[in-house]
Amino acid sequence: MQHTLTFCGCGWLGQHAIAPFQHKGFSLRGTRQQQTDADVLSDHGVQGITFSLEAQWSAPQLQRILNVDTLILNIPPGRKRSDWNSYIRHMCALIDHCRSTDTRVLFVSTTAVYGEIQGVVTEHSPSQPVTASGQAHVAIEQHLMTTLPNRATVLRLSGLTGPDRHPARSLSGRHVGGNPAQVVNLIHSADVIRAMLAIVEQQYWGHTLHLAATQHPRRDEYYTWACQQLGMPLPTFDLAEDAKARGKHIDCQHTLEQLSLNLQYPTPYDMIG
């Protein structure tokens, strides 16, 4: 019997994951907010479902989304969100609906949950969020792991790059504040997808994992280089008062060992494309 899986929030990352999951034999469903976008998923062999986190949900709609072997929950809050309590409430309500199913849940979270911790950060480091997004993701993570402790896993991502997506594009030509000596924590979409596949195929539930490239260059050096490679105007950086402060260094060695993975993109210098 085919393994059924829903990408709840099948945006940029989910659409790049379609082909790898289909190649492994998964039967896929995906949600988008607009019908036209859901139709595009259907054109790629995915059962497209219209779904908005903050709209009223119907029972048949929830059944189509949740009545699967695995749910990959990847609904970002959006950059302009102001009502964080609403986001938390609706995400937790969606998780609650999984109680009456046998569905396994993989929640795509963020390393923003570690806040401003300095130095090496492992999967066992405490959550110390300082941003509204980080705080919201911690609340959702805690609710998920309390509600479905043996059939859910959290995967925290550092800065996400991939085809036609690189943070250097938004920094090009800008004056960038903060410490230029802070290290870069990036992860390529191809490695995220390989990790998601490993979690689902190995049934690795009940854990909190995170991902970042294993090399962490200084951000002033890296983004200057990246803009040069892209042929874009260079950013400028402040001279930091404490140039020795390196910020967070996301170490994902435990995750890689647990999933028996080697990164395809271990250095940010391979992520330009």
Short mmCIF file of C-alpha atoms in Angstrom, two decimals:
data_model
loop_
_atom_site.label_atom_id
_atom_site.label_comp_id
_atom_site.label_asym_id
_atom_site.label_seq_id
_atom_site.Cartn_x
_atom_site.Cartn_y
_atom_site.Cartn_z
CA MET A 1 0.00 0.00 0.00
CA GLN A 2 1.30 3.47 -0.89
CA HIS A 3 2.35 5.76 1.93
CA THR A 4 0.06 8.80 1.87
CA LEU A 5 1.45 12.20 2.84
CA THR A 6 0.13 15.75 2.99
CA PHE A 7 2.28 18.84 2.63
CA CYS A 8 0.14 21.19 4.71
CA GLY A 9 1.50 24.43 3.33
CA CYS A 10 2.91 23.31 -0.02
CA GLY A 11 4.75 26.50 -0.90
CA TRP A 12 8.29 26.98 -2.19
CA LEU A 13 9.87 24.16 -0.15
CA GLY A 14 6.97 21.76 -0.57
CA GLN A 15 6.90 22.17 -4.33
CA HIS A 16 10.61 21.36 -4.56
CA ALA A 17 9.92 18.25 -2.45
CA ILE A 18 7.21 16.86 -4.75
CA ALA A 19 9.47 15.07 -7.24
CA PRO A 20 11.79 13.47 -4.63
CA PHE A 21 8.83 12.15 -2.63
CA GLN A 22 7.04 10.91 -5.73
CA HIS A 23 10.23 9.15 -6.83
CA LYS A 24 10.12 7.27 -3.50
CA GLY A 25 6.56 6.14 -4.23
CA PHE A 26 4.58 8.45 -1.93
CA SER A 27 1.00 9.40 -2.74
CA LEU A 28 0.92 13.15 -2.16
CA ARG A 29 -1.59 15.78 -1.17
CA GLY A 30 -0.81 19.47 -0.78
CA THR A 31 -2.58 22.56 0.50
CA ARG A 32 -2.53 26.06 -0.93
CA GLN A 33 -4.63 29.06 0.02
CA GLN A 34 -5.86 29.79 -3.51
CA GLN A 35 -7.71 27.41 -5.80
CA THR A 36 -5.53 28.33 -8.77
CA ASP A 37 -2.41 27.36 -6.81
CA ALA A 38 -4.03 24.10 -5.70
CA ASP A 39 -4.80 23.35 -9.34
CA VAL A 40 -1.10 23.75 -10.18
CA LEU A 41 -0.30 21.05 -7.61
CA SER A 42 -2.83 18.77 -9.28
CA ASP A 43 -1.03 19.32 -12.59
CA HIS A 44 2.06 17.79 -10.94
CA GLY A 45 0.34 14.65 -9.70
CA VAL A 46 -0.45 16.01 -6.23
CA GLN A 47 -3.98 16.14 -4.87
CA GLY A 48 -4.36 19.90 -4.48
CA ILE A 49 -6.49 21.11 -1.56
CA THR A 50 -7.49 24.71 -0.83
CA PHE A 51 -6.87 25.51 2.80
CA SER A 52 -6.36 28.70 4.78
CA LEU A 53 -5.15 28.44 8.36
CA GLU A 54 -7.43 31.18 9.64
CA ALA A 55 -10.55 30.40 7.61
CA GLN A 56 -13.34 28.18 8.87
CA TRP A 57 -12.49 24.52 8.27
CA SER A 58 -15.00 21.95 7.10
CA ALA A 59 -14.98 18.33 8.25
CA PRO A 60 -14.48 16.94 4.69
CA GLN A 61 -11.61 19.38 4.15
CA LEU A 62 -9.86 18.30 7.35
CA GLN A 63 -10.39 14.65 6.50
CA ARG A 64 -8.69 15.09 3.12
CA ILE A 65 -5.74 16.84 4.77
CA LEU A 66 -5.33 14.74 7.90
CA ASN A 67 -6.47 11.27 6.84
CA VAL A 68 -2.95 10.30 5.71
CA ASP A 69 0.01 8.39 7.09
CA THR A 70 2.14 11.52 7.50
CA LEU A 71 1.46 15.24 7.70
CA ILE A 72 4.31 17.66 7.01
CA LEU A 73 3.19 20.85 8.70
CA ASN A 74 4.93 23.81 7.10
CA ILE A 75 2.69 26.88 7.27
CA PRO A 76 4.90 29.93 7.85
CA PRO A 77 3.39 32.86 9.73
CA GLY A 78 4.11 35.37 6.97
CA ARG A 79 6.41 38.36 7.16
CA LYS A 80 3.69 40.94 7.87
CA ARG A 81 1.87 39.07 10.61
CA SER A 82 0.72 41.14 13.57
CA ASP A 83 -1.64 38.71 15.36
CA TRP A 84 0.72 36.03 16.63
CA ASN A 85 -1.79 34.64 19.12
CA SER A 86 -4.11 33.82 16.25
CA TYR A 87 -1.34 31.98 14.40
CA ILE A 88 -0.48 29.93 17.49
CA ARG A 89 -4.12 29.19 18.25
CA HIS A 90 -4.93 27.94 14.75
CA MET A 91 -1.77 25.87 14.41
CA CYS A 92 -2.46 24.21 17.76
CA ALA A 93 -6.08 23.58 16.80
CA LEU A 94 -4.93 21.84 13.62
CA ILE A 95 -2.60 19.67 15.70
CA ASP A 96 -5.47 18.86 18.05
CA HIS A 97 -7.47 17.45 15.13
CA CYS A 98 -4.71 14.87 14.66
CA ARG A 99 -5.51 13.32 18.04
CA SER A 100 -8.36 11.29 16.57
CA THR A 101 -6.19 9.98 13.72
CA ASP A 102 -3.09 7.79 13.43
CA THR A 103 -1.29 10.51 11.48
CA ARG A 104 2.38 11.20 12.14
CA VAL A 105 3.34 14.88 12.11
CA LEU A 106 6.59 16.47 10.99
CA PHE A 107 6.62 20.14 12.00
CA VAL A 108 8.99 22.43 10.11
CA SER A 109 10.20 24.98 12.65
CA THR A 110 13.06 27.48 12.86
CA THR A 111 16.36 27.91 14.69
CA ALA A 112 15.03 31.33 15.71
CA VAL A 113 13.77 29.45 18.77
CA TYR A 114 17.34 29.66 20.15
CA GLY A 115 17.20 33.44 20.23
CA GLU A 116 20.50 35.19 20.85
CA ILE A 117 22.44 32.28 22.32
CA GLN A 118 26.15 32.73 21.64
CA GLY A 119 28.47 29.94 20.55
CA VAL A 120 27.74 26.38 19.51
CA VAL A 121 24.07 25.40 19.56
CA THR A 122 23.13 21.72 19.51
CA GLU A 123 19.76 19.99 19.36
CA HIS A 124 19.87 19.82 23.16
CA SER A 125 20.41 23.56 23.70
CA PRO A 126 17.54 25.35 25.49
CA SER A 127 15.01 27.44 23.61
CA GLN A 128 15.44 31.14 24.39
CA PRO A 129 13.36 32.96 21.75
CA VAL A 130 13.41 36.75 21.62
CA THR A 131 11.39 37.41 18.45
CA ALA A 132 7.64 36.98 18.08
CA SER A 133 8.22 34.32 15.44
CA GLY A 134 10.63 32.40 17.67
CA GLN A 135 8.23 32.55 20.59
CA ALA A 136 5.32 31.38 18.43
CA HIS A 137 7.27 28.42 17.11
CA VAL A 138 8.30 27.37 20.62
CA ALA A 139 4.65 27.44 21.72
CA ILE A 140 3.59 25.31 18.73
CA GLU A 141 6.49 22.88 19.21
CA GLN A 142 5.60 22.39 22.87
CA HIS A 143 1.93 21.84 22.08
CA LEU A 144 2.77 19.33 19.36
CA MET A 145 5.17 17.28 21.46
CA THR A 146 2.76 17.28 24.40
CA THR A 147 -0.23 16.31 22.24
CA LEU A 148 1.48 13.71 20.02
CA PRO A 149 4.66 12.79 21.91
CA ASN A 150 5.29 9.49 20.13
CA ARG A 151 4.21 10.37 16.62
CA ALA A 152 5.62 13.82 15.96
CA THR A 153 9.06 15.25 15.23
CA VAL A 154 10.23 18.87 15.04
CA LEU A 155 12.74 19.89 12.38
CA ARG A 156 14.22 23.35 13.00
CA LEU A 157 15.73 25.02 9.94
CA SER A 158 18.38 27.70 9.78
CA GLY A 159 18.33 30.16 6.87
CA LEU A 160 16.81 28.37 3.87
CA THR A 161 18.38 28.61 0.43
CA GLY A 162 17.85 26.80 -2.83
CA PRO A 163 17.03 27.32 -6.49
CA ASP A 164 16.37 31.03 -7.12
CA ARG A 165 16.42 31.76 -3.40
CA HIS A 166 19.40 33.19 -1.53
CA PRO A 167 19.54 35.80 1.28
CA ALA A 168 22.31 37.69 -0.52
CA ARG A 169 19.66 38.94 -2.95
CA SER A 170 17.90 40.86 -0.19
CA LEU A 171 21.16 42.21 1.26
CA SER A 172 22.63 43.40 -2.03
CA GLY A 173 23.43 47.12 -2.05
CA ARG A 174 22.18 47.61 1.50
CA HIS A 175 23.93 48.81 4.62
CA VAL A 176 23.73 45.84 7.00
CA GLY A 177 23.75 46.58 10.71
CA GLY A 178 24.88 44.32 13.51
CA ASN A 179 28.07 42.39 13.97
CA PRO A 180 29.74 41.49 10.65
CA ALA A 181 31.75 38.77 12.41
CA GLN A 182 28.65 36.72 13.22
CA VAL A 183 28.68 33.37 11.50
CA VAL A 184 26.28 32.34 8.75
CA ASN A 185 23.82 29.49 9.39
CA LEU A 186 22.29 28.35 6.11
CA ILE A 187 20.77 25.13 4.84
CA HIS A 188 19.97 24.14 1.26
CA SER A 189 16.46 22.96 0.36
CA ALA A 190 17.87 19.74 -1.13
CA ASP A 191 19.31 18.76 2.25
CA VAL A 192 16.07 19.68 4.03
CA ILE A 193 14.11 17.44 1.68
CA ARG A 194 16.56 14.57 2.18
CA ALA A 195 16.18 14.96 5.95
CA MET A 196 12.38 15.00 5.71
CA LEU A 197 12.45 11.84 3.62
CA ALA A 198 14.76 10.17 6.13
CA ILE A 199 12.50 11.06 9.06
CA VAL A 200 9.40 9.71 7.33
CA GLU A 201 11.01 6.57 5.89
CA GLN A 202 12.78 5.71 9.14
CA GLN A 203 9.69 6.58 11.21
CA TYR A 204 11.90 8.70 13.42
CA TRP A 205 9.26 10.19 15.70
CA GLY A 206 9.38 11.81 19.13
CA HIS A 207 12.46 13.95 18.49
CA THR A 208 13.59 17.54 18.01
CA LEU A 209 16.18 18.01 15.26
CA HIS A 210 17.78 20.91 13.44
CA LEU A 211 19.71 21.59 10.25
CA ALA A 212 22.46 23.93 9.10
CA ALA A 213 25.47 23.62 6.84
CA THR A 214 28.54 22.37 8.68
CA GLN A 215 30.66 25.35 7.62
CA HIS A 216 29.91 28.78 9.09
CA PRO A 217 31.76 31.69 7.43
CA ARG A 218 31.62 35.28 8.69
CA ARG A 219 28.58 37.01 7.29
CA ASP A 220 30.44 40.08 5.95
CA GLU A 221 32.91 37.91 4.06
CA TYR A 222 30.29 35.47 2.81
CA TYR A 223 27.62 37.91 1.64
CA THR A 224 30.19 40.14 -0.03
CA TRP A 225 31.47 37.09 -1.90
CA ALA A 226 27.92 35.88 -2.69
CA CYS A 227 26.91 39.23 -4.20
CA GLN A 228 30.07 39.22 -6.28
CA GLN A 229 29.19 35.77 -7.60
CA LEU A 230 25.66 36.90 -8.42
CA GLY A 231 26.88 40.06 -10.14
CA MET A 232 24.93 42.26 -7.73
CA PRO A 233 25.84 45.46 -5.81
CA LEU A 234 27.82 44.67 -2.67
CA PRO A 235 26.41 45.20 0.84
CA THR A 236 28.28 47.29 3.40
CA PHE A 237 28.77 46.36 7.04
CA ASP A 238 29.40 48.21 10.30
CA LEU A 239 32.62 47.83 12.20
CA ALA A 240 31.46 45.86 15.21
CA GLU A 241 32.39 46.87 18.73
CA ASP A 242 33.05 43.22 19.55
CA ALA A 243 34.32 41.60 16.37
CA LYS A 244 35.09 38.41 18.28
CA ALA A 245 31.43 37.70 19.04
CA ARG A 246 30.44 35.00 16.56
CA GLY A 247 26.76 34.63 17.38
CA LYS A 248 24.96 31.29 17.03
CA HIS A 249 26.81 28.38 15.48
CA ILE A 250 24.16 25.75 14.66
CA ASP A 251 25.78 22.32 14.98
CA CYS A 252 23.59 19.60 13.46
CA GLN A 253 25.98 16.67 13.84
CA HIS A 254 23.54 14.80 16.10
CA THR A 255 20.74 15.14 13.54
CA LEU A 256 22.97 13.91 10.73
CA GLU A 257 24.10 10.93 12.78
CA GLN A 258 20.57 9.99 13.84
CA LEU A 259 19.30 10.12 10.25
CA SER A 260 22.48 8.62 8.72
CA LEU A 261 22.81 11.64 6.44
CA ASN A 262 25.67 13.47 4.81
CA LEU A 263 24.90 16.98 3.59
CA GLN A 264 24.90 17.53 -0.14
CA TYR A 265 25.70 21.20 0.56
CA PRO A 266 27.97 21.26 3.64
CA THR A 267 29.26 24.77 2.91
CA PRO A 268 27.36 27.96 2.02
CA TYR A 269 29.94 28.54 -0.71
CA ASP A 270 28.25 25.77 -2.72
CA MET A 271 24.77 27.31 -2.41
CA ILE A 272 24.99 29.98 -5.12
CA GLY A 273 22.93 29.07 -8.15
#
